[in-house]
CSV table of C-alpha atoms in Angstrom, one decimal:
chain,number,residue,atom,x,y,z
A,21,MET,CA,0.0,0.1,0.1
A,22,MET,CA,2.8,2.4,0.9
A,23,ASN,CA,4.6,1.7,-2.4
A,24,LYS,CA,1.5,2.4,-4.4
A,25,LYS,CA,1.0,5.8,-2.6
A,26,LEU,CA,4.8,6.6,-3.1
A,27,VAL,CA,4.5,5.8,-7.0
A,28,LEU,CA,1.3,7.8,-7.2
A,29,LEU,CA,2.8,10.8,-5.3
A,30,LEU,CA,6.0,10.6,-7.7
A,31,ALA,CA,3.8,10.4,-10.9
A,32,VAL,CA,1.5,13.4,-9.6
A,33,THR,CA,4.7,15.4,-8.9
A,34,ALA,CA,6.3,14.6,-12.3
A,35,LEU,CA,3.1,15.5,-14.1
A,36,ILE,CA,3.0,18.8,-12.3
A,37,MET,CA,6.7,19.7,-13.0
A,38,THR,CA,6.3,18.9,-16.7
A,39,SER,CA,3.2,20.7,-17.2
A,40,CYS,CA,4.5,23.9,-15.6
A,41,SER,CA,7.9,23.9,-17.3
A,42,VAL,CA,8.8,25.7,-20.3
A,43,THR,CA,9.1,23.4,-23.4
A,44,LYS,CA,12.5,22.8,-25.1
A,45,GLU,CA,11.3,24.7,-28.1
A,46,VAL,CA,10.3,27.8,-26.2
A,47,ARG,CA,13.5,27.7,-24.1
A,48,GLY,CA,15.4,27.6,-27.4
A,49,GLN,CA,13.6,30.5,-28.8
A,50,ARG,CA,14.0,32.5,-25.6
A,51,ASN,CA,17.7,31.7,-25.8
A,52,LEU,CA,17.9,32.8,-29.4
A,53,LEU,CA,15.8,36.1,-28.6
A,54,SER,CA,18.1,36.9,-25.8
A,55,GLY,CA,20.4,39.9,-26.7
A,56,THR,CA,20.3,42.9,-28.9
A,57,TRP,CA,18.4,43.2,-32.4
A,58,SER,CA,18.0,45.9,-34.8
A,59,LEU,CA,14.6,46.3,-36.7
A,60,SER,CA,16.1,46.7,-40.2
A,61,ASN,CA,12.6,46.7,-42.2
A,62,ILE,CA,8.9,46.8,-41.7
A,63,SER,CA,6.7,45.9,-44.7
A,64,TYR,CA,3.0,44.9,-45.3
A,65,GLU,CA,1.4,41.9,-47.0
A,66,ASN,CA,-2.0,40.8,-48.1
A,67,ASN,CA,-3.3,44.2,-49.3
A,68,THR,CA,-2.2,46.7,-52.0
A,69,GLY,CA,-1.4,50.4,-51.4
A,70,THR,CA,1.0,52.4,-49.4
A,71,PHE,CA,0.7,52.1,-45.7
A,72,SER,CA,1.7,54.1,-42.6
A,73,SER,CA,0.8,52.8,-39.3
A,74,LEU,CA,1.1,53.7,-35.7
A,75,LEU,CA,2.9,50.6,-34.0
A,76,PHE,CA,2.5,49.4,-30.6
A,77,ASN,CA,0.3,52.5,-29.7
A,78,ASP,CA,3.6,54.3,-29.6
A,79,ALA,CA,5.1,55.8,-32.9
A,80,LYS,CA,4.8,55.7,-36.7
A,81,ASP,CA,6.3,52.8,-38.6
A,82,ILE,CA,9.0,54.9,-40.0
A,83,CYS,CA,10.2,55.6,-36.4
A,84,PHE,CA,10.8,52.0,-35.6
A,85,LYS,CA,13.1,51.4,-38.6
A,86,GLY,CA,16.7,51.2,-37.1
A,87,SER,CA,15.3,50.9,-33.6
A,88,GLU,CA,17.1,48.6,-31.3
A,89,TRP,CA,15.5,46.0,-29.2
A,90,PHE,CA,17.1,44.2,-26.3
A,91,PHE,CA,15.6,41.0,-24.8
A,92,ARG,CA,17.0,39.7,-21.5
A,93,ASP,CA,15.8,36.2,-20.9
A,94,ASN,CA,16.7,35.6,-17.3
A,95,ASN,CA,13.9,38.0,-16.1
A,96,SER,CA,11.8,38.4,-19.3
A,97,THR,CA,12.4,42.2,-19.4
A,98,GLY,CA,13.9,44.2,-22.1
A,99,ARG,CA,13.5,47.5,-24.1
A,100,TYR,CA,13.3,49.1,-27.4
A,101,THR,CA,14.9,52.2,-28.3
A,102,ILE,CA,13.6,54.5,-31.0
A,103,PRO,CA,16.0,56.8,-32.6
A,104,SER,CA,15.2,60.5,-32.3
A,105,GLY,CA,14.1,62.4,-35.4
A,106,SER,CA,12.0,65.1,-36.7
A,107,LEU,CA,8.9,62.8,-36.8
A,108,CYS,CA,9.9,60.5,-33.8
A,109,SER,CA,10.1,61.0,-30.1
A,110,GLY,CA,13.2,58.8,-29.5
A,111,GLY,CA,14.1,57.1,-26.3
A,112,ASP,CA,13.8,53.9,-24.4
A,113,ARG,CA,10.6,52.0,-24.0
A,114,TYR,CA,10.6,49.1,-21.4
A,115,ILE,CA,8.9,45.9,-21.9
A,116,LYS,CA,8.1,42.6,-20.2
A,117,TRP,CA,8.0,39.7,-22.8
A,118,SER,CA,7.5,36.0,-23.2
A,119,VAL,CA,7.2,33.3,-25.8
A,120,VAL,CA,3.7,31.9,-26.1
A,121,THR,CA,3.2,28.5,-27.6
A,122,ARG,CA,-0.1,27.8,-29.7
A,123,GLU,CA,-1.0,24.2,-30.6
A,124,GLY,CA,-0.6,23.6,-34.4
A,125,LEU,CA,0.4,27.3,-35.0
A,126,SER,CA,3.6,29.4,-34.8
A,127,ASN,CA,4.8,30.5,-31.4
A,128,GLN,CA,4.3,34.1,-30.6
A,129,LEU,CA,6.4,36.8,-28.9
A,130,GLN,CA,4.3,38.5,-26.4
A,131,PHE,CA,5.1,41.9,-24.7
A,132,LYS,CA,3.6,44.8,-22.8
A,133,ALA,CA,4.9,48.2,-21.7
A,134,ILE,CA,6.5,48.5,-18.3
A,135,ASN,CA,8.4,51.3,-16.6
A,136,ALA,CA,12.0,51.5,-15.6
A,137,LYS,CA,11.1,49.7,-12.2
A,138,ASN,CA,9.4,46.8,-14.1
A,139,LYS,CA,5.8,48.0,-13.2
A,140,ASP,CA,3.1,47.6,-15.7
A,141,VAL,CA,2.1,50.8,-17.4
A,142,SER,CA,-0.2,49.3,-20.0
A,143,GLY,CA,-3.1,48.4,-17.9
A,144,GLY,CA,-2.5,44.7,-18.8
A,145,PHE,CA,-2.7,45.5,-22.6
A,146,GLY,CA,-0.1,44.0,-24.7
A,147,TYR,CA,1.0,42.7,-28.1
A,148,ARG,CA,1.5,39.4,-29.8
A,149,LEU,CA,3.6,38.7,-32.9
A,150,ASP,CA,3.9,35.5,-34.8
A,151,ILE,CA,7.6,34.2,-34.9
A,152,VAL,CA,7.9,33.3,-38.5
A,153,ASN,CA,11.6,32.8,-38.5
A,154,LEU,CA,14.2,32.9,-35.7
A,155,THR,CA,17.8,32.1,-36.1
A,156,PRO,CA,20.9,33.3,-34.4
A,157,GLN,CA,21.4,35.9,-37.1
A,158,ALA,CA,17.9,37.0,-38.1
A,159,MET,CA,14.2,37.1,-36.9
A,160,THR,CA,11.0,37.8,-38.8
A,161,LEU,CA,7.7,38.6,-36.9
A,162,LYS,CA,4.3,39.0,-38.3
A,163,SER,CA,1.0,40.6,-37.1
A,164,ASP,CA,-2.3,40.7,-38.7
A,165,VAL,CA,-4.2,43.9,-38.4
A,166,SER,CA,-7.4,45.3,-40.1
A,167,VAL,CA,-7.4,48.5,-42.4
A,168,ASN,CA,-10.9,49.5,-43.3
A,169,GLY,CA,-12.1,46.1,-42.7
A,170,SER,CA,-9.5,44.4,-44.8
A,171,PRO,CA,-6.7,42.3,-43.5
A,172,VAL,CA,-3.1,43.5,-43.6
A,173,THR,CA,-0.1,41.6,-42.3
A,174,VAL,CA,2.7,43.8,-40.8
A,175,VAL,CA,6.0,42.1,-41.3
A,176,TYR,CA,8.9,43.1,-39.0
A,177,GLN,CA,12.5,42.0,-40.1
A,178,PHE,CA,15.3,42.0,-37.3
A,179,THR,CA,19.1,41.4,-37.5
A,180,LYS,CA,21.1,40.4,-34.5
A,181,LYS,CA,23.8,42.8,-33.3
């Protein structure tokens, strides 16, 4: 009877530990994401025309080109830095981020705005971008938005610094 209880306890403990742990795939993506990236290009797919957009409720897309993104994987914080310019209010924006798995779909980079002391300043609101490609040198993220009721995909291309 004691052996059955011990085996059951060990099985339940193992189940809890594996269900709460980060998968190898997510851990690998977190490791690849860790570090500094440059947002080299922003483009639009699935629609025709010329687009300009306000990204992440922060700045116009042109302001993000050349922005620097830093991801720290040991505490899931980071920042992106927008260069100053005539159209852009430059500076650091702090984020809390994670990688979200979705059954049968691509994983997503999820982030929300925080302040320099890691406190939420977004009211719990955040963003999710599909991780389309992630290598040690390059990353491509995509997000679907709607323009006048029609779908548009925003494509973000990064290079590792």
